[in-house]
Tab-separated table of C-alpha atoms in Angstrom:
chain	number	residue	atom	x	y	z
N	13	MET	CA	-42.987	18.512	-37.617
N	14	GLY	CA	-39.289	16.343	-36.289
N	15	ASN	CA	-39.864	17.220	-32.770
N	16	SER	CA	-42.924	16.473	-32.695
N	17	TYR	CA	-41.870	13.522	-33.592
N	18	ILE	CA	-39.405	12.363	-31.284
N	19	GLU	CA	-41.368	13.225	-27.908
N	20	ASN	CA	-44.345	10.655	-29.612
N	21	SER	CA	-41.880	7.350	-30.644
N	22	GLN	CA	-40.349	5.405	-27.845
N	23	LEU	CA	-36.417	6.496	-28.500
N	24	ARG	CA	-35.198	6.662	-25.406
N	25	SER	CA	-32.105	8.950	-24.185
N	26	LEU	CA	-29.229	8.013	-23.232
N	27	ARG	CA	-29.605	8.738	-19.590
N	28	THR	CA	-32.350	6.221	-19.584
N	29	ARG	CA	-30.819	3.985	-21.372
N	30	LYS	CA	-27.235	3.821	-18.753
N	31	ARG	CA	-30.976	3.626	-16.071
N	32	LEU	CA	-32.298	0.306	-17.177
N	33	ILE	CA	-28.975	-1.571	-17.979
N	34	LYS	CA	-28.136	-0.257	-14.026
N	35	LYS	CA	-31.266	-1.829	-13.072
N	36	ALA	CA	-31.307	-4.341	-14.866
N	37	PHE	CA	-27.440	-5.619	-13.537
N	38	GLU	CA	-28.549	-5.143	-10.041
N	39	LYS	CA	-31.091	-7.765	-10.896
N	40	TYR	CA	-28.755	-10.126	-12.544
N	41	ILE	CA	-26.518	-9.898	-9.885
N	42	ARG	CA	-29.473	-10.158	-7.023
N	43	GLN	CA	-30.556	-13.432	-8.539
N	44	GLN	CA	-26.910	-14.576	-8.484
N	45	ASN	CA	-26.555	-13.778	-5.026
N	46	LYS	CA	-29.758	-14.945	-4.607
N	47	LEU	CA	-28.996	-18.596	-6.052
N	48	TRP	CA	-25.659	-18.467	-4.628
N	49	ARG	CA	-27.629	-18.477	-1.301
N	50	LYS	CA	-29.510	-21.288	-2.640
N	51	LEU	CA	-26.759	-23.823	-3.583
N	52	TRP	CA	-24.191	-22.814	0.161
N	53	ASN	CA	-27.559	-23.959	1.737
N	54	GLN	CA	-27.546	-27.048	0.108
N	55	LYS	CA	-23.835	-27.943	0.578
N	56	ARG	CA	-24.343	-27.205	4.531
N	57	ASP	CA	-26.638	-29.544	4.730
N	58	ILE	CA	-25.981	-32.616	3.113
N	59	PRO	CA	-24.881	-35.301	6.035
N	60	LEU	CA	-22.239	-36.010	7.969
N	61	VAL	CA	-20.383	-38.712	7.378
N	62	PRO	CA	-18.154	-40.489	10.393
N	63	LEU	CA	-14.498	-41.483	9.560
N	64	PRO	CA	-13.560	-45.588	9.857
N	65	GLU	CA	-10.310	-44.117	12.209
N	66	PRO	CA	-10.756	-39.874	13.843
N	67	TYR	CA	-7.731	-37.790	13.827
N	68	GLN	CA	-6.482	-35.295	15.886
N	69	LYS	CA	-5.631	-31.838	14.111
N	70	GLY	CA	-4.163	-29.368	16.366
N	71	PHE	CA	-5.683	-28.178	19.677
N	72	VAL	CA	-8.982	-26.378	21.177
N	73	ARG	CA	-9.342	-23.674	23.778
N	74	PHE	CA	-12.662	-22.668	25.186
N	75	PHE	CA	-13.887	-21.580	28.373
N	76	ALA	CA	-14.914	-23.552	31.452
N	77	LEU	CA	-16.809	-23.532	34.650
N	78	ARG	CA	-14.522	-22.821	37.336
N	79	ASP	CA	-14.037	-26.221	39.573
N	80	ASP	CA	-16.022	-23.991	42.602
N	81	ILE	CA	-18.362	-22.823	40.438
N	82	ALA	CA	-19.298	-26.617	38.681
N	83	ARG	CA	-19.783	-28.349	42.583
N	84	SER	CA	-22.239	-25.073	43.455
N	85	LYS	CA	-25.980	-25.663	43.132
N	86	SER	CA	-25.424	-22.713	40.418
N	87	ALA	CA	-23.572	-24.500	38.105
N	88	ASP	CA	-26.564	-25.491	35.564
N	89	PHE	CA	-27.263	-21.935	34.928
N	90	PHE	CA	-24.422	-19.853	34.213
N	91	ASN	CA	-23.444	-23.157	31.715
N	92	GLN	CA	-26.717	-22.063	30.406
N	93	ILE	CA	-24.984	-18.878	29.899
N	94	LEU	CA	-21.746	-20.029	29.176
N	95	GLU	CA	-23.355	-21.713	25.986
N	96	LYS	CA	-23.904	-18.948	25.103
N	97	ILE	CA	-20.930	-16.484	25.227
N	98	ASN	CA	-18.212	-19.429	24.341
N	99	THR	CA	-15.862	-18.469	21.704
N	100	TYR	CA	-12.743	-20.673	20.820
N	101	GLN	CA	-9.760	-20.570	19.211
N	102	TYR	CA	-7.572	-23.534	17.359
N	103	SER	CA	-3.774	-24.245	17.391
N	104	ASP	CA	-1.225	-27.255	16.517
N	105	ASN	CA	-0.119	-26.601	19.490
N	106	ARG	CA	-0.910	-25.986	23.584
N	107	LYS	CA	0.492	-22.530	23.289
N	108	PHE	CA	-1.671	-20.396	21.056
N	109	LEU	CA	0.781	-17.419	19.792
N	110	LYS	CA	0.394	-15.522	17.435
N	111	LYS	CA	3.506	-13.244	15.280
N	112	LYS	CA	3.542	-9.831	15.954
N	113	ARG	CA	6.170	-6.947	15.075
N	114	LYS	CA	8.470	-5.413	17.747
N	115	ARG	CA	11.004	-3.185	16.613
N	116	GLY	CA	11.734	-4.716	13.377
N	117	LYS	CA	11.908	-8.564	14.462
N	118	LYS	CA	8.366	-11.322	14.667
N	119	ILE	CA	8.435	-11.963	17.873
N	120	GLN	CA	5.571	-14.565	19.524
N	121	VAL	CA	3.623	-13.755	21.533
N	122	PRO	CA	0.877	-14.995	23.787
N	123	ARG	CA	-2.850	-15.010	21.669
N	124	GLU	CA	-5.636	-13.644	24.607
N	125	GLN	CA	-9.266	-14.496	24.477
N	126	LYS	CA	-11.664	-13.308	25.244
N	127	LEU	CA	-15.693	-14.319	26.204
N	128	HIS	CA	-17.951	-13.322	23.531
N	129	LYS	CA	-19.672	-10.200	23.421
N	130	ILE	CA	-23.220	-8.917	22.816
N	131	ILE	CA	-24.117	-6.627	19.960
N	132	GLU	CA	-26.572	-3.949	21.285
N	133	TRP	CA	-28.978	-4.771	19.070
N	134	GLN	CA	-29.386	-8.587	19.745
N	135	PHE	CA	-29.463	-8.122	24.177
N	136	PRO	CA	-31.294	-9.365	24.560
N	137	LYS	CA	-33.134	-11.647	21.825
N	138	TYR	CA	-31.827	-12.210	18.636
N	139	LYS	CA	-32.916	-15.801	16.941
N	140	LYS	CA	-31.675	-18.742	18.954
N	141	LEU	CA	-29.257	-16.535	21.165
N	142	GLU	CA	-31.908	-14.974	24.065
N	143	PHE	CA	-31.051	-13.834	27.819
N	144	ASN	CA	-34.558	-14.603	30.411
N	145	TYR	CA	-34.825	-11.673	33.174
N	146	LYS	CA	-32.495	-13.714	35.539
N	147	GLU	CA	-29.374	-14.166	33.572
N	148	GLN	CA	-30.146	-10.726	32.105
N	149	MET	CA	-28.610	-9.542	35.334
N	150	TYR	CA	-25.396	-10.574	34.917
N	151	PHE	CA	-24.455	-9.038	31.492
N	152	VAL	CA	-23.009	-4.822	31.396
N	153	LYS	CA	-23.015	-2.572	29.578
N	154	THR	CA	-20.060	-0.939	27.560
N	155	GLU	CA	-18.121	1.138	25.424
N	156	GLU	CA	-15.688	0.231	22.907
N	157	TYR	CA	-13.905	2.079	20.286
N	158	ASN	CA	-14.400	0.562	16.557
N	159	PRO	CA	-10.731	0.769	14.502
N	160	HIS	CA	-12.460	-0.228	11.802
N	161	ARG	CA	-15.432	1.943	11.877
N	162	LYS	CA	-13.468	5.408	14.025
N	163	VAL	CA	-16.996	5.350	16.137
N	164	PHE	CA	-18.083	4.139	19.889
N	165	GLU	CA	-19.722	0.357	19.997
N	166	THR	CA	-22.656	-0.189	22.841
N	167	TYR	CA	-21.993	-3.667	24.052
N	168	TYR	CA	-23.132	-5.494	26.220
N	169	GLU	CA	-20.139	-8.090	28.534
N	170	PHE	CA	-20.256	-10.896	31.247
N	171	ARG	CA	-19.785	-8.757	34.386
N	172	ASP	CA	-18.286	-11.861	36.291
N	173	PRO	CA	-15.781	-13.845	33.318
N	174	TRP	CA	-13.746	-15.097	36.689
N	175	ARG	CA	-16.318	-18.010	36.970
N	176	PHE	CA	-15.255	-19.469	34.411
N	177	VAL	CA	-11.657	-20.873	32.927
N	178	LEU	CA	-10.309	-21.664	30.211
N	179	ARG	CA	-9.489	-25.137	29.286
N	180	VAL	CA	-7.656	-27.199	26.437
N	181	LYS	CA	-8.182	-30.499	24.705
N	182	PRO	CA	-7.350	-32.190	21.471
N	183	TYR	CA	-9.108	-31.022	19.006
N	184	MET	CA	-10.147	-34.283	17.063
N	185	ILE	CA	-11.294	-34.938	13.627
N	186	THR	CA	-14.525	-37.355	13.262
N	187	HIS	CA	-16.453	-37.107	10.405
N	188	TYR	CA	-16.514	-35.765	6.874
N	189	ARG	CA	-18.610	-33.751	4.696
N	190	PRO	CA	-18.352	-35.118	1.384
N	191	LEU	CA	-17.172	-33.585	-1.342
N	192	ASP	CA	-20.330	-32.876	-4.717
N	193	LEU	CA	-18.366	-31.844	-7.883
N	194	ASP	CA	-21.472	-30.125	-9.974
N	195	LEU	CA	-22.296	-28.578	-6.590
N	196	GLU	CA	-18.861	-27.190	-7.050
N	197	ARG	CA	-18.601	-26.096	-9.845
N	198	GLU	CA	-21.886	-23.636	-9.695
N	199	LEU	CA	-20.143	-22.027	-6.818
N	200	ALA	CA	-17.316	-21.435	-7.918
N	201	GLN	CA	-18.040	-19.880	-11.576
N	202	LEU	CA	-20.279	-17.642	-8.884
N	203	ASP	CA	-17.295	-17.066	-6.923
N	204	LYS	CA	-15.834	-15.483	-9.106
N	205	LEU	CA	-19.118	-13.488	-10.321
N	206	LEU	CA	-19.729	-12.034	-7.463
N	207	ASP	CA	-16.388	-11.736	-5.063
N	208	ASN	CA	-14.902	-8.881	-8.205
N	209	HIS	CA	-14.670	-6.284	-5.805
N	210	LYS	CA	-18.067	-3.664	-7.650
N	211	VAL	CA	-20.424	-6.557	-7.264
N	212	ARG	CA	-19.822	-6.312	-3.550
N	213	GLY	CA	-19.908	-2.775	-3.300
N	214	ILE	CA	-23.264	-3.377	-4.614
N	215	ILE	CA	-24.516	-6.474	-3.116
N	216	GLN	CA	-23.747	-5.130	-0.172
N	217	LYS	CA	-26.118	-1.767	-0.912
N	218	LYS	CA	-28.191	-2.889	-2.733
N	219	ILE	CA	-28.574	-5.941	-1.350
N	220	VAL	CA	-27.613	-6.262	2.406
N	221	GLY	CA	-27.730	-3.616	3.269
N	222	ARG	CA	-25.821	-0.664	3.763
N	223	SER	CA	-22.844	0.772	2.680
N	224	TYR	CA	-19.661	1.634	4.868
N	225	GLY	CA	-17.070	4.886	3.148
N	226	TRP	CA	-15.187	6.648	4.936
N	227	LYS	CA	-17.453	9.238	4.113
N	228	ASP	CA	-20.355	7.865	6.384
N	229	VAL	CA	-18.349	7.763	8.685
N	230	GLU	CA	-20.030	9.951	11.963
N	231	LYS	CA	-17.289	12.652	13.195
N	232	LYS	CA	-16.620	12.851	16.748
N	233	LYS	CA	-18.636	14.850	18.376
N	234	GLY	CA	-17.544	17.958	20.427
N	235	LYS	CA	-14.068	18.829	18.908
N	236	GLU	CA	-13.369	22.054	18.237
N	237	LYS	CA	-13.654	23.311	15.097
N	238	TYR	CA	-11.009	26.232	13.573
N	239	LYS	CA	-12.327	29.294	13.316
N	240	TYR	CA	-11.411	32.084	10.402
N	241	ASN	CA	-8.280	33.956	12.018
N	242	ASN	CA	-9.018	37.037	11.641
N	243	LEU	CA	-5.244	38.489	12.829
N	244	LYS	CA	-4.265	37.172	9.044
N	245	ASN	CA	-5.301	40.043	7.148
N	246	ASN	CA	-4.520	42.591	9.183
N	247	ASN	CA	-0.884	43.978	8.583
N	248	LEU	CA	-0.324	45.370	11.456
N	249	SER	CA	2.905	47.232	9.811
N	250	LYS	CA	0.721	49.652	7.835
N	251	MET	CA	-1.557	49.829	11.534
N	252	ARG	CA	0.098	52.998	14.636
N	253	LEU	CA	-0.256	51.096	16.775
N	254	SER	CA	1.060	50.956	20.330
N	255	ALA	CA	2.168	48.177	21.922
N	256	THR	CA	-0.170	47.598	24.719
N	257	GLU	CA	-3.263	47.413	21.442
N	258	ILE	CA	-1.091	45.349	19.633
N	259	ALA	CA	-1.258	42.903	23.015
N	260	SER	CA	-4.850	42.990	23.617
N	261	ILE	CA	-5.574	42.285	19.903
N	262	PHE	CA	-2.774	39.011	20.471
N	263	GLU	CA	-5.140	37.870	23.498
N	264	GLU	CA	-9.001	38.721	20.923
N	265	THR	CA	-7.888	37.045	18.817
N	266	PHE	CA	-6.196	33.621	20.173
């Protein structure tokens, strides 16, 4: 009688209650993340207001066409490619240095700047980034090791980087975006919730995509595995073998 009452009633087990609580929390995180994106887009769409007096904030470095390429007939063609793969770096001075530790001391070395590499799944078309057939002929497929994911990733990079040179010019601030205090307050509250490492893991795994843990990293292919050495189980001292027979056992094992 008691068992049938428990089975027919709507009493939930501990496992079911935990699962429902987890699903409800994930649903709440999904809603808050959707609200954060909506508010962030509202902040981004606030129109810029021109400054009465523009001011300089350091320097900017970018790629530009070489003088001889800019005077050639194909200047417009390479300029279109450059607009899609150009990169920008900002610095307080014209030297563009970075700190590096060498032999226990911090030294300043020049910062390296390269053209943008296109990920394999973004080539030749991804959203606003699109390359026609003629532009695709100037890209080569390369592989580069990613130390964070510990795998080799495929990229498409421009095969003639010598056509571009680096240029440096003052970085001028001409506009500013006014602040909406109510909007900033709501975004700060959402950031406090969503920046938690556990919540960030739920967003990465359930909403954005999949999580990349160390267990998910693909092992190197072709790596030789250590075989079981049965020589340890063989006590040679108890065997009545000659020196040549023992040497042959070592040769077969190793």
